[in-house]
Amino acid sequence: MSTFQHIKGTFDILPDAYTIGDTRIAASHEWRHVETVLHEVMTRHNLEEIRTPMLEPTELVARGVGEHTDIVSKEMFAFERRGTHYVLRPEITAPVTRAFLEHHLEQRGGVQKLFYIGPCFRAEQPQKGRYRQFHQFGVEIIGASDPRADAETIATMIAVYRAFGLTGARLRINTLGEPEHRAAFRDALVDYLTPYKDELSETSQRRLDTNPLRILDTKVEHERALLNDAPTLLDHVDAEALAHYDAVKQLLKSLDIAFEEDPMLVRGLDYYSHTAFELEHDALGAQSALAGGGRYDGLAPALGHDGPLPACGFAAGMERLFLALDAIDYDYPAPETPRVFFAALGEDAEAWVFKTVHDLRQQGIHAAHDLKGRSLKAQMREANRQDAPYTVIIGGNELADGSAQVKTMATGEQTAVSFDDLADYLSTPPAA
Ligand code: HAM
C-alpha cells in the first residue's frame, strides 16, 4: 500500500520538534509560544490584528507586487477555475491593502495600524530557511505619510526580536525616492550597464531588460565590482525625498536603533517608494533576511484607489525567526501537561474515570486518562509519559469508599481525597 508524503518545500508542525535535514522544525507548542509573544509585542505597539484569505485574485498580486518581479513572474501558485484566476497569496501587504480599501477602514478614523500572522506561498527552490509554504508575521501602518510611521514600523520590527532576546541582527536602510526618481535612476543604470552586457550573468542580462534595479542585489563578484562605479539611487532622489529619509534616520537615532545605510538596497517588490529596509542575521546562512519592508504609498493607487494612500510596513519569516532562536538556544517554556492522570482497574472503574475526567474538564481542569483499556503497568507508563503532577488509581476499593488516593508524583506523597472534593483538590498544582 502506498502512503503519501508532504509536498517538497512544505512541512508539518507536530506536537514534538523534529528535523528535516539539518533544520529543526519547532514543535506546535513552540509555535504557539512565539505567536503569543508576537501578539503581546504587537498589542503593546498599539496594533490590531487583521486576517485575510489565503486565496486572492491573481490580478491583485500581479498589479500590487509587480509583473516583472520574481514573485509574480516565476513564483506564484496560481490557477484558474471557471474563468476566475486565483493565487495562493505570496505576501500579505497587497491583500491587506485590498481589504483596507474594500472595507473603507479609513472610516474608522485616524491611522490604521494592523498586524498579521499567516501562511504565504512562493514556488521557490526550497533550501534552508526557504520554503514554498512559509509563514509571515508583519505590520502595515496605513494612512500616515509622517516619517514617524516609517520609524515606528522599524522600531516595532526590532522590538519583536528584542522580545526574544535575539541580538546581532543588522538593519540596512535606503531611500527609493518617488517612482519618477527610480525611473530616472533605472535609465542611468541601464545606460551604465549596457556596454558591459556580455559580461553579465544570464539572470542580470534578463533583469537589464525587465527589472534593472534588481541587478543591484547580485551576489556575483565581478558584477558587484562593476556596480561600485555605477550611478546610485541617492543621486537621483529629490530634496523632499532626502528630507523624509533624513527624518527617518534621525528618529531611529533618537530610539537608539542602529542601522547601516545601503544605497544598493532595492527590495524585490515593486510597490515601494521612499524608505526601504531589511533586517539580516548571520545565523541564517544564505537566506539571511529575517525581515524586510518599507513605505508603499503607490500601492493603493496601483490597485485602482483614487488618490494616494500613504502606508508602510514590514513582514518577517516565522521560519527564519525559529532558525535565529535555535542559534541562541532559545529556552522555550515547557508545554502544558495534564494536571492529573487517572488510571482505572476494571470496567466499573473505567466507566467512573471516563465520566469523572469529562466532569473535571468541564470545570476547567486539564485531566487525562487512557483510552486503550490497557494493564495498570501500561497506564502508569502513559501517566509518566504525559508527565502529570498528580496521578490517581481507581479500582473497586476506591469506588466502594467514594475516596481516591491522589499521588503527588514529585514527592511520592499520597493524600486521601473524597470524590466530592476531587475537583477542588486538583484545581491547584502541588506546591513546588
Ligand atoms: P519579502 O522581503 O518578500 O517582503 O518577505 C518578507 C520576509 O518573509 C523575508 O525577509 C523572509 O524572512 C520571509 N520569506 C520570504 N520568502 C520566504 C520563503 N520562501 N521561505 C521562508 N521565508 C520567506 C514582503 O513580503 C513584503 N510584503 C514586506 C512588507 C510588508 N513590505 C511592506 N509591508
CSV table of C-alpha atoms and ligand atoms in Angstrom, one decimal:
chain,number,residue,atom,x,y,z
A,1,MET,CA,0.0,0.0,0.0
A,2,SER,CA,1.4,3.4,-0.8
A,3,THR,CA,1.5,6.3,1.6
A,4,PHE,CA,1.7,10.0,1.0
A,5,GLN,CA,4.4,12.5,1.9
A,6,HIS,CA,4.3,16.2,2.4
A,7,ILE,CA,4.9,18.3,-0.7
A,8,LYS,CA,8.5,19.5,-1.1
A,9,GLY,CA,9.0,22.9,0.4
A,10,THR,CA,6.2,22.4,3.0
A,11,PHE,CA,6.4,20.9,6.4
A,12,ASP,CA,4.2,19.6,9.2
A,13,ILE,CA,4.2,21.2,12.6
A,14,LEU,CA,3.9,18.3,15.1
A,15,PRO,CA,3.5,18.1,18.9
A,16,ASP,CA,7.2,17.4,19.2
A,17,ALA,CA,10.1,19.2,17.4
A,18,TYR,CA,11.9,17.2,14.7
A,19,THR,CA,14.4,17.7,12.0
A,20,ILE,CA,14.3,17.8,8.2
A,21,GLY,CA,18.0,17.6,7.0
A,22,ASP,CA,19.8,19.9,9.4
A,23,THR,CA,16.8,22.1,10.0
A,24,ARG,CA,14.9,21.8,13.3
A,25,ILE,CA,11.1,22.1,12.8
A,26,ALA,CA,9.8,23.6,16.0
A,27,ALA,CA,7.0,21.9,18.0
A,28,SER,CA,3.4,23.2,17.8
A,29,HIS,CA,3.6,24.5,21.4
A,30,GLU,CA,6.8,26.4,20.4
A,31,TRP,CA,4.9,28.0,17.5
A,32,ARG,CA,2.1,28.9,19.9
A,33,HIS,CA,4.6,30.5,22.3
A,34,VAL,CA,6.2,32.5,19.6
A,35,GLU,CA,2.8,33.6,18.3
A,36,THR,CA,1.8,34.6,21.9
A,37,VAL,CA,4.9,36.8,22.2
A,38,LEU,CA,4.2,38.3,18.8
A,39,HIS,CA,0.6,39.2,19.8
A,40,GLU,CA,1.9,40.7,23.1
A,41,VAL,CA,4.5,42.8,21.3
A,42,MET,CA,2.1,43.9,18.6
A,43,THR,CA,-0.6,44.8,21.1
A,44,ARG,CA,1.7,47.0,23.2
A,45,HIS,CA,2.7,48.8,20.0
A,46,ASN,CA,-1.0,49.5,19.6
A,47,LEU,CA,-1.5,47.3,16.5
A,48,GLU,CA,-4.8,45.5,15.8
A,49,GLU,CA,-4.9,42.1,14.1
A,50,ILE,CA,-6.2,41.6,10.6
A,51,ARG,CA,-6.8,38.2,8.9
A,52,THR,CA,-7.2,38.0,5.1
A,53,PRO,CA,-7.9,34.9,3.0
A,54,MET,CA,-5.1,32.6,1.6
A,55,LEU,CA,-6.7,32.9,-1.8
A,56,GLU,CA,-6.7,36.2,-3.6
A,57,PRO,CA,-7.4,37.3,-7.2
A,58,THR,CA,-4.2,36.8,-9.3
A,59,GLU,CA,-4.6,40.3,-10.7
A,60,LEU,CA,-4.3,41.8,-7.2
A,61,VAL,CA,-0.8,40.3,-6.7
A,62,ALA,CA,0.3,40.9,-10.3
A,63,ARG,CA,-0.6,44.6,-10.1
A,64,GLY,CA,0.4,45.0,-6.5
A,65,VAL,CA,3.7,43.2,-6.3
A,66,GLY,CA,4.6,43.9,-10.0
A,67,GLU,CA,4.6,41.9,-13.2
A,68,HIS,CA,8.3,41.7,-13.6
A,69,THR,CA,9.2,40.7,-10.0
A,70,ASP,CA,10.4,37.2,-9.4
A,71,ILE,CA,7.4,36.6,-7.2
A,72,VAL,CA,4.9,37.3,-10.0
A,73,SER,CA,6.9,36.1,-13.0
A,74,LYS,CA,8.2,32.8,-11.5
A,75,GLU,CA,6.9,32.0,-8.1
A,76,MET,CA,3.1,32.2,-8.0
A,77,PHE,CA,0.9,29.2,-7.2
A,78,ALA,CA,-1.9,30.4,-9.4
A,79,PHE,CA,-4.7,28.6,-11.1
A,80,GLU,CA,-7.9,29.2,-13.0
A,81,ARG,CA,-11.3,27.8,-12.2
A,82,ARG,CA,-14.4,28.5,-14.2
A,83,GLY,CA,-12.9,31.8,-15.5
A,84,THR,CA,-11.7,33.1,-12.2
A,85,HIS,CA,-8.0,33.4,-11.6
A,86,TYR,CA,-6.8,32.6,-8.1
A,87,VAL,CA,-3.5,32.8,-6.4
A,88,LEU,CA,-2.2,31.5,-3.1
A,89,ARG,CA,-1.0,34.7,-1.6
A,90,PRO,CA,2.8,35.1,-1.8
A,91,GLU,CA,2.7,38.0,0.6
A,92,ILE,CA,0.2,39.9,2.7
A,93,THR,CA,0.7,43.6,2.0
A,94,ALA,CA,-1.4,43.7,-1.2
A,95,PRO,CA,-4.2,41.6,0.5
A,96,VAL,CA,-4.3,43.9,3.5
A,97,THR,CA,-4.4,47.0,1.2
A,98,ARG,CA,-7.2,45.3,-0.7
A,99,ALA,CA,-9.1,44.7,2.5
A,100,PHE,CA,-8.5,48.2,3.7
A,101,LEU,CA,-9.9,49.7,0.5
A,102,GLU,CA,-12.8,47.2,0.2
A,103,HIS,CA,-14.0,47.8,3.8
A,104,HIS,CA,-13.2,51.5,3.9
A,105,LEU,CA,-11.1,51.1,7.0
A,106,GLU,CA,-10.2,54.8,6.8
A,107,GLN,CA,-13.7,55.5,8.1
A,108,ARG,CA,-12.7,54.0,11.5
A,109,GLY,CA,-10.7,57.3,11.8
A,110,GLY,CA,-7.1,58.0,12.4
A,111,VAL,CA,-4.2,55.9,11.2
A,112,GLN,CA,-4.9,52.1,10.8
A,113,LYS,CA,-2.2,50.1,12.5
A,114,LEU,CA,-2.6,46.4,11.5
A,115,PHE,CA,-0.7,43.2,12.1
A,116,TYR,CA,-1.0,39.7,10.8
A,117,ILE,CA,0.5,36.2,11.1
A,118,GLY,CA,-0.2,33.6,8.5
A,119,PRO,CA,0.9,31.3,5.7
A,120,CYS,CA,2.3,32.5,2.4
A,121,PHE,CA,3.2,30.6,-0.8
A,122,ARG,CA,6.0,31.0,-3.2
A,123,ALA,CA,7.2,28.4,-5.8
A,124,GLU,CA,10.8,28.9,-4.9
A,125,GLN,CA,13.6,26.4,-4.9
A,126,PRO,CA,13.4,25.1,-1.3
A,127,GLN,CA,16.5,25.3,0.8
A,128,LYS,CA,17.3,26.0,4.5
A,129,GLY,CA,15.1,28.9,5.5
A,130,ARG,CA,13.3,29.0,2.2
A,131,TYR,CA,10.0,27.2,1.7
A,132,ARG,CA,7.1,27.0,-0.7
A,133,GLN,CA,4.7,27.4,2.1
A,134,PHE,CA,6.1,29.6,4.8
A,135,HIS,CA,4.7,31.9,7.5
A,136,GLN,CA,4.9,35.6,7.7
A,137,PHE,CA,4.2,38.0,10.6
A,138,GLY,CA,4.0,41.6,9.7
A,139,VAL,CA,2.7,45.1,10.3
A,140,GLU,CA,1.0,47.6,8.0
A,141,ILE,CA,0.5,51.2,9.1
A,142,ILE,CA,-1.9,52.8,6.7
A,143,GLY,CA,-2.8,56.5,6.4
A,144,ALA,CA,0.3,58.3,7.6
A,145,SER,CA,3.0,59.9,5.5
A,146,ASP,CA,4.8,61.2,8.5
A,147,PRO,CA,8.4,59.8,8.8
A,148,ARG,CA,7.4,58.7,12.4
A,149,ALA,CA,5.3,56.0,10.8
A,150,ASP,CA,8.4,54.6,9.0
A,151,ALA,CA,10.5,54.8,12.1
A,152,GLU,CA,7.7,53.2,14.3
A,153,THR,CA,7.4,50.4,11.7
A,154,ILE,CA,11.1,49.7,12.1
A,155,ALA,CA,11.0,50.1,15.8
A,156,THR,CA,8.2,47.5,16.1
A,157,MET,CA,10.1,45.1,13.9
A,158,ILE,CA,13.2,45.5,16.2
A,159,ALA,CA,11.1,45.1,19.3
A,160,VAL,CA,9.9,41.7,18.2
A,161,TYR,CA,13.5,40.3,18.1
A,162,ARG,CA,14.4,42.0,21.3
A,163,ALA,CA,11.4,40.4,23.0
A,164,PHE,CA,13.1,37.0,22.3
A,165,GLY,CA,16.5,38.2,23.4
A,166,LEU,CA,17.9,38.0,19.9
A,167,THR,CA,20.9,40.2,19.3
A,168,GLY,CA,23.3,40.5,16.3
A,169,ALA,CA,20.7,41.4,13.7
A,170,ARG,CA,21.8,44.1,11.2
A,171,LEU,CA,19.4,46.7,9.9
A,172,ARG,CA,20.1,48.1,6.5
A,173,ILE,CA,18.1,51.1,5.2
A,174,ASN,CA,17.8,53.1,2.0
A,175,THR,CA,15.5,55.5,0.3
A,176,LEU,CA,14.0,54.7,-3.1
A,177,GLY,CA,12.5,58.2,-3.5
A,178,GLU,CA,9.5,58.7,-5.7
A,179,PRO,CA,8.7,56.4,-8.8
A,180,GLU,CA,10.0,59.1,-11.2
A,181,HIS,CA,13.3,59.2,-9.3
A,182,ARG,CA,13.5,55.5,-9.6
A,183,ALA,CA,12.7,55.7,-13.3
A,184,ALA,CA,15.5,58.2,-13.9
A,185,PHE,CA,17.9,56.0,-11.9
A,186,ARG,CA,16.8,52.9,-13.9
A,187,ASP,CA,17.6,54.7,-17.1
A,188,ALA,CA,21.0,55.8,-15.8
A,189,LEU,CA,21.8,52.3,-14.6
A,190,VAL,CA,20.8,50.7,-17.9
A,191,ASP,CA,23.0,53.2,-19.7
A,192,TYR,CA,25.9,52.4,-17.5
A,193,LEU,CA,25.5,48.6,-17.6
A,194,THR,CA,24.6,48.1,-21.3
A,195,PRO,CA,28.2,48.4,-22.6
A,196,TYR,CA,29.0,45.5,-20.1
A,197,LYS,CA,26.0,43.4,-21.0
A,198,ASP,CA,28.0,40.5,-22.4
A,199,GLU,CA,29.9,40.2,-19.1
A,200,LEU,CA,26.7,39.9,-17.0
A,201,SER,CA,25.2,36.7,-15.8
A,202,GLU,CA,22.2,35.3,-17.5
A,203,THR,CA,19.9,36.5,-14.7
A,204,SER,CA,21.3,40.0,-14.7
A,205,GLN,CA,21.1,40.2,-18.5
A,206,ARG,CA,17.4,39.3,-18.3
A,207,ARG,CA,16.9,41.8,-15.5
A,208,LEU,CA,18.6,44.5,-17.5
A,209,ASP,CA,15.6,44.3,-19.8
A,210,THR,CA,12.8,43.6,-17.3
A,211,ASN,CA,13.8,44.9,-13.8
A,212,PRO,CA,17.3,46.5,-13.9
A,213,LEU,CA,17.2,47.7,-10.2
A,214,ARG,CA,17.2,44.0,-9.1
A,215,ILE,CA,20.7,43.7,-10.6
A,216,LEU,CA,21.9,45.7,-7.5
A,217,ASP,CA,21.1,42.6,-5.4
A,218,THR,CA,23.6,40.5,-7.4
A,219,LYS,CA,25.9,38.2,-5.4
A,220,VAL,CA,28.2,37.7,-8.4
A,221,GLU,CA,31.6,39.1,-7.5
A,222,HIS,CA,32.6,40.8,-10.8
A,223,GLU,CA,29.1,42.3,-11.1
A,224,ARG,CA,29.4,43.8,-7.6
A,225,ALA,CA,32.8,45.3,-8.6
A,226,LEU,CA,31.1,46.7,-11.7
A,227,LEU,CA,28.4,48.3,-9.6
A,228,ASN,CA,30.9,50.1,-7.4
A,229,ASP,CA,31.2,52.8,-10.0
A,230,ALA,CA,27.6,52.7,-11.1
A,231,PRO,CA,25.2,55.7,-10.6
A,232,THR,CA,23.4,55.5,-7.3
A,233,LEU,CA,19.8,55.9,-6.5
A,234,LEU,CA,20.7,58.6,-3.9
A,235,ASP,CA,22.0,60.8,-6.7
A,236,HIS,CA,18.5,60.7,-8.4
A,237,VAL,CA,16.1,61.4,-5.5
A,238,ASP,CA,15.0,65.0,-4.8
A,239,ALA,CA,15.4,67.2,-1.8
A,240,GLU,CA,11.9,66.3,-0.4
A,241,ALA,CA,12.7,62.6,-0.5
A,242,LEU,CA,16.1,63.2,1.1
A,243,ALA,CA,14.4,65.2,3.9
A,244,HIS,CA,12.0,62.3,4.5
A,245,TYR,CA,14.9,59.9,4.6
A,246,ASP,CA,16.9,62.2,7.0
A,247,ALA,CA,13.9,62.5,9.3
A,248,VAL,CA,13.6,58.7,9.5
A,249,LYS,CA,17.3,58.3,10.3
A,250,GLN,CA,17.1,61.0,13.0
A,251,LEU,CA,14.1,59.2,14.5
A,252,LEU,CA,15.8,55.9,14.5
A,253,LYS,CA,18.8,57.5,16.2
A,254,SER,CA,16.5,59.0,18.8
A,255,LEU,CA,15.4,55.5,19.6
A,256,ASP,CA,19.0,54.2,19.7
A,257,ILE,CA,18.2,51.8,16.8
A,258,ALA,CA,21.5,51.1,15.0
A,259,PHE,CA,21.4,50.9,11.2
A,260,GLU,CA,23.6,50.9,8.1
A,261,GLU,CA,22.8,52.9,5.0
A,262,ASP,CA,22.9,50.7,2.0
A,263,PRO,CA,22.4,52.6,-1.3
A,264,MET,CA,22.2,49.3,-3.2
A,265,LEU,CA,19.1,48.1,-1.2
A,266,VAL,CA,16.2,48.0,-3.6
A,267,ARG,CA,13.9,45.1,-2.4
A,268,GLY,CA,12.2,42.6,-4.6
A,269,LEU,CA,8.7,44.0,-4.8
A,270,ASP,CA,7.7,46.9,-7.0
A,271,TYR,CA,5.4,48.8,-4.6
A,272,TYR,CA,8.0,50.6,-2.5
A,273,SER,CA,8.8,54.3,-2.5
A,274,HIS,CA,11.0,56.3,-0.1
A,275,THR,CA,12.1,54.2,2.9
A,276,ALA,CA,13.2,50.6,2.3
A,277,PHE,CA,14.8,48.3,4.8
A,278,GLU,CA,15.9,44.8,5.6
A,279,LEU,CA,16.9,43.1,8.8
A,280,GLU,CA,19.6,40.3,8.5
A,281,HIS,CA,21.2,37.8,10.8
A,282,ASP,CA,24.3,35.8,10.1
A,283,ALA,CA,23.0,32.8,11.9
A,284,LEU,CA,20.6,32.2,9.0
A,285,GLY,CA,23.2,31.4,6.3
A,286,ALA,CA,22.4,32.0,2.7
A,287,GLN,CA,18.8,33.1,3.3
A,288,SER,CA,20.0,35.8,5.7
A,289,ALA,CA,16.9,38.1,5.7
A,290,LEU,CA,14.9,37.9,8.9
A,291,ALA,CA,12.5,40.6,7.7
A,292,GLY,CA,12.0,43.4,5.2
A,293,GLY,CA,9.7,46.3,4.4
A,294,GLY,CA,9.3,49.9,3.6
A,295,ARG,CA,6.9,52.6,2.5
A,296,TYR,CA,4.5,51.9,-0.3
A,297,ASP,CA,2.4,55.0,-0.9
A,298,GLY,CA,1.8,53.9,-4.5
A,299,LEU,CA,0.3,50.5,-3.9
A,300,ALA,CA,-3.3,51.6,-3.3
A,301,PRO,CA,-3.4,53.8,-6.5
A,302,ALA,CA,-1.9,50.8,-8.4
A,303,LEU,CA,-4.8,48.7,-7.2
A,304,GLY,CA,-7.3,51.3,-8.5
A,305,HIS,CA,-7.7,53.6,-5.5
A,306,ASP,CA,-8.5,57.2,-6.4
A,307,GLY,CA,-5.6,59.3,-5.0
A,308,PRO,CA,-2.7,58.5,-2.8
A,309,LEU,CA,-2.8,56.4,0.4
A,310,PRO,CA,0.4,56.7,2.4
A,311,ALA,CA,1.4,53.4,4.0
A,312,CYS,CA,4.4,51.5,5.3
A,313,GLY,CA,5.1,48.1,6.9
A,314,PHE,CA,7.3,45.1,7.2
A,315,ALA,CA,7.0,41.4,7.0
A,316,ALA,CA,9.2,38.7,8.6
A,317,GLY,CA,9.6,35.0,8.1
A,318,MET,CA,8.5,32.9,11.1
A,319,GLU,CA,10.8,30.0,10.0
A,320,ARG,CA,13.7,32.4,9.9
A,321,LEU,CA,12.9,33.6,13.4
A,322,PHE,CA,12.9,30.0,14.6
A,323,LEU,CA,16.3,29.5,12.9
A,324,ALA,CA,17.7,32.5,14.7
A,325,LEU,CA,16.2,31.3,18.0
A,326,ASP,CA,17.9,27.9,17.5
A,327,ALA,CA,21.2,29.7,17.1
A,328,ILE,CA,20.8,31.3,20.5
A,329,ASP,CA,19.5,28.1,22.1
A,330,TYR,CA,16.3,29.9,23.0
A,331,ASP,CA,14.6,28.5,26.1
A,332,TYR,CA,11.0,27.7,25.1
A,333,PRO,CA,8.6,27.3,28.0
A,334,ALA,CA,7.6,23.6,28.6
A,335,PRO,CA,4.3,22.6,27.0
A,336,GLU,CA,1.4,22.4,29.4
A,337,THR,CA,1.0,18.9,30.8
A,338,PRO,CA,-2.3,17.4,32.2
A,339,ARG,CA,-2.8,18.3,35.9
A,340,VAL,CA,-3.9,14.8,36.7
A,341,PHE,CA,-3.8,11.3,35.1
A,342,PHE,CA,-6.4,8.7,36.1
A,343,ALA,CA,-5.6,5.0,35.8
A,344,ALA,CA,-8.5,2.6,36.1
A,345,LEU,CA,-8.6,-1.1,37.2
A,346,GLY,CA,-11.6,-2.9,35.9
A,347,GLU,CA,-14.7,-2.0,33.9
A,348,ASP,CA,-16.6,-0.1,36.6
A,349,ALA,CA,-13.5,2.0,37.4
A,350,GLU,CA,-13.1,2.7,33.7
A,351,ALA,CA,-16.6,4.0,33.4
A,352,TRP,CA,-16.2,6.1,36.6
A,353,VAL,CA,-12.9,7.5,35.3
A,354,PHE,CA,-14.3,8.3,31.9
A,355,LYS,CA,-17.2,10.3,33.4
A,356,THR,CA,-15.0,12.0,36.1
A,357,VAL,CA,-12.4,13.1,33.6
A,358,HIS,CA,-15.1,14.6,31.5
A,359,ASP,CA,-16.6,16.4,34.5
A,360,LEU,CA,-13.2,17.8,35.6
A,361,ARG,CA,-12.6,19.1,32.1
A,362,GLN,CA,-15.9,20.9,32.2
A,363,GLN,CA,-14.7,22.5,35.4
A,364,GLY,CA,-11.5,23.7,33.6
A,365,ILE,CA,-9.1,21.1,34.8
A,366,HIS,CA,-6.7,19.5,32.3
A,367,ALA,CA,-7.3,15.8,33.0
A,368,ALA,CA,-6.0,12.7,31.2
A,369,HIS,CA,-6.7,9.0,31.1
A,370,ASP,CA,-6.0,6.0,28.9
A,371,LEU,CA,-8.3,5.2,26.0
A,372,LYS,CA,-6.9,1.8,25.3
A,373,GLY,CA,-8.1,-0.4,28.2
A,374,ARG,CA,-4.5,-1.4,29.0
A,375,SER,CA,-2.9,-3.0,32.0
A,376,LEU,CA,-2.2,-0.9,35.1
A,377,LYS,CA,1.5,-1.0,34.3
A,378,ALA,CA,0.9,0.3,30.7
A,379,GLN,CA,-1.4,3.0,32.1
A,380,MET,CA,1.3,4.1,34.6
A,381,ARG,CA,3.9,4.3,31.8
A,382,GLU,CA,1.4,6.5,29.9
A,383,ALA,CA,1.0,8.6,33.1
A,384,ASN,CA,4.8,9.1,33.2
A,385,ARG,CA,5.0,10.0,29.5
A,386,GLN,CA,2.3,12.6,30.0
A,387,ASP,CA,4.1,14.0,33.0
A,388,ALA,CA,1.1,14.9,35.1
A,389,PRO,CA,2.0,16.2,38.6
A,390,TYR,CA,-0.9,14.2,40.1
A,391,THR,CA,-1.9,10.6,39.4
A,392,VAL,CA,-4.9,8.7,40.7
A,393,ILE,CA,-5.5,4.9,40.6
A,394,ILE,CA,-9.2,4.0,40.7
A,395,GLY,CA,-10.2,0.4,41.5
A,396,GLY,CA,-13.1,-1.4,43.3
A,397,ASN,CA,-12.0,-0.2,46.7
A,398,GLU,CA,-11.9,3.4,45.8
A,399,LEU,CA,-15.4,3.1,44.2
A,400,ALA,CA,-16.7,1.5,47.4
A,401,ASP,CA,-15.1,4.2,49.6
A,402,GLY,CA,-16.0,7.2,47.5
A,403,SER,CA,-12.5,8.3,48.0
A,404,ALA,CA,-9.3,8.3,46.0
A,405,GLN,CA,-5.5,8.3,46.8
A,406,VAL,CA,-4.1,11.3,44.9
A,407,LYS,CA,-0.4,10.8,44.4
A,408,THR,CA,1.9,13.8,44.0
A,409,MET,CA,4.5,12.5,41.6
A,410,ALA,CA,7.4,14.8,42.6
A,411,THR,CA,7.3,13.6,46.2
A,412,GLY,CA,5.6,10.3,46.1
A,413,GLU,CA,3.2,11.5,48.8
A,414,GLN,CA,-0.4,10.2,48.7
A,415,THR,CA,-3.4,12.0,50.0
A,416,ALA,CA,-6.9,10.5,50.5
A,417,VAL,CA,-9.4,12.8,48.8
A,418,SER,CA,-13.2,12.2,48.8
A,419,PHE,CA,-14.7,12.1,45.3
A,420,ASP,CA,-16.7,15.2,46.2
A,421,ASP,CA,-13.6,17.2,46.9
A,422,LEU,CA,-11.5,16.0,43.9
A,423,ALA,CA,-12.2,19.0,41.7
A,424,ASP,CA,-11.2,21.4,44.5
A,425,TYR,CA,-8.1,19.5,45.4
A,426,LEU,CA,-6.9,19.1,41.7
A,427,SER,CA,-7.6,22.8,40.9
A,428,THR,CA,-4.2,23.8,42.2
A,429,PRO,CA,-0.9,22.2,41.3
A,430,PRO,CA,1.3,20.6,44.0
A,431,ALA,CA,3.4,23.2,46.0
A,432,ALA,CA,6.8,23.4,44.3
B,1,HAM,P1,9.7,40.0,1.5
B,1,HAM,O1,11.0,40.5,1.7
B,1,HAM,O2,9.3,39.4,0.2
B,1,HAM,O3,8.7,41.2,1.8
B,1,HAM,O4,9.3,38.9,2.6
B,1,HAM,C1,9.5,39.2,4.0
B,1,HAM,C2,10.2,38.1,4.7
B,1,HAM,O5,9.5,36.9,4.5
B,1,HAM,C3,11.6,37.8,4.3
B,1,HAM,O6,12.5,38.7,4.9
B,1,HAM,C4,11.8,36.4,4.8
B,1,HAM,O7,12.1,36.4,6.2
B,1,HAM,C5,10.4,35.8,4.6
B,1,HAM,N1,10.3,35.0,3.4
B,1,HAM,C6,10.1,35.4,2.1
B,1,HAM,N2,10.1,34.4,1.3
B,1,HAM,C7,10.3,33.2,2.0
B,1,HAM,C8,10.3,31.8,1.7
B,1,HAM,N3,10.2,31.4,0.5
B,1,HAM,N4,10.5,31.0,2.8
B,1,HAM,C9,10.7,31.4,4.0
B,1,HAM,N5,10.6,32.8,4.4
B,1,HAM,C10,10.4,33.6,3.4
B,1,HAM,C11,7.3,41.1,1.7
B,1,HAM,O8,6.7,40.1,1.6
B,1,HAM,C12,6.6,42.4,1.9
B,1,HAM,N6,5.1,42.2,1.9
B,1,HAM,C13,7.0,43.1,3.2
B,1,HAM,C14,6.3,44.3,3.5
B,1,HAM,C15,5.2,44.5,4.4
B,1,HAM,N7,6.5,45.5,3.0
B,1,HAM,C16,5.7,46.4,3.4
B,1,HAM,N8,4.9,45.8,4.3
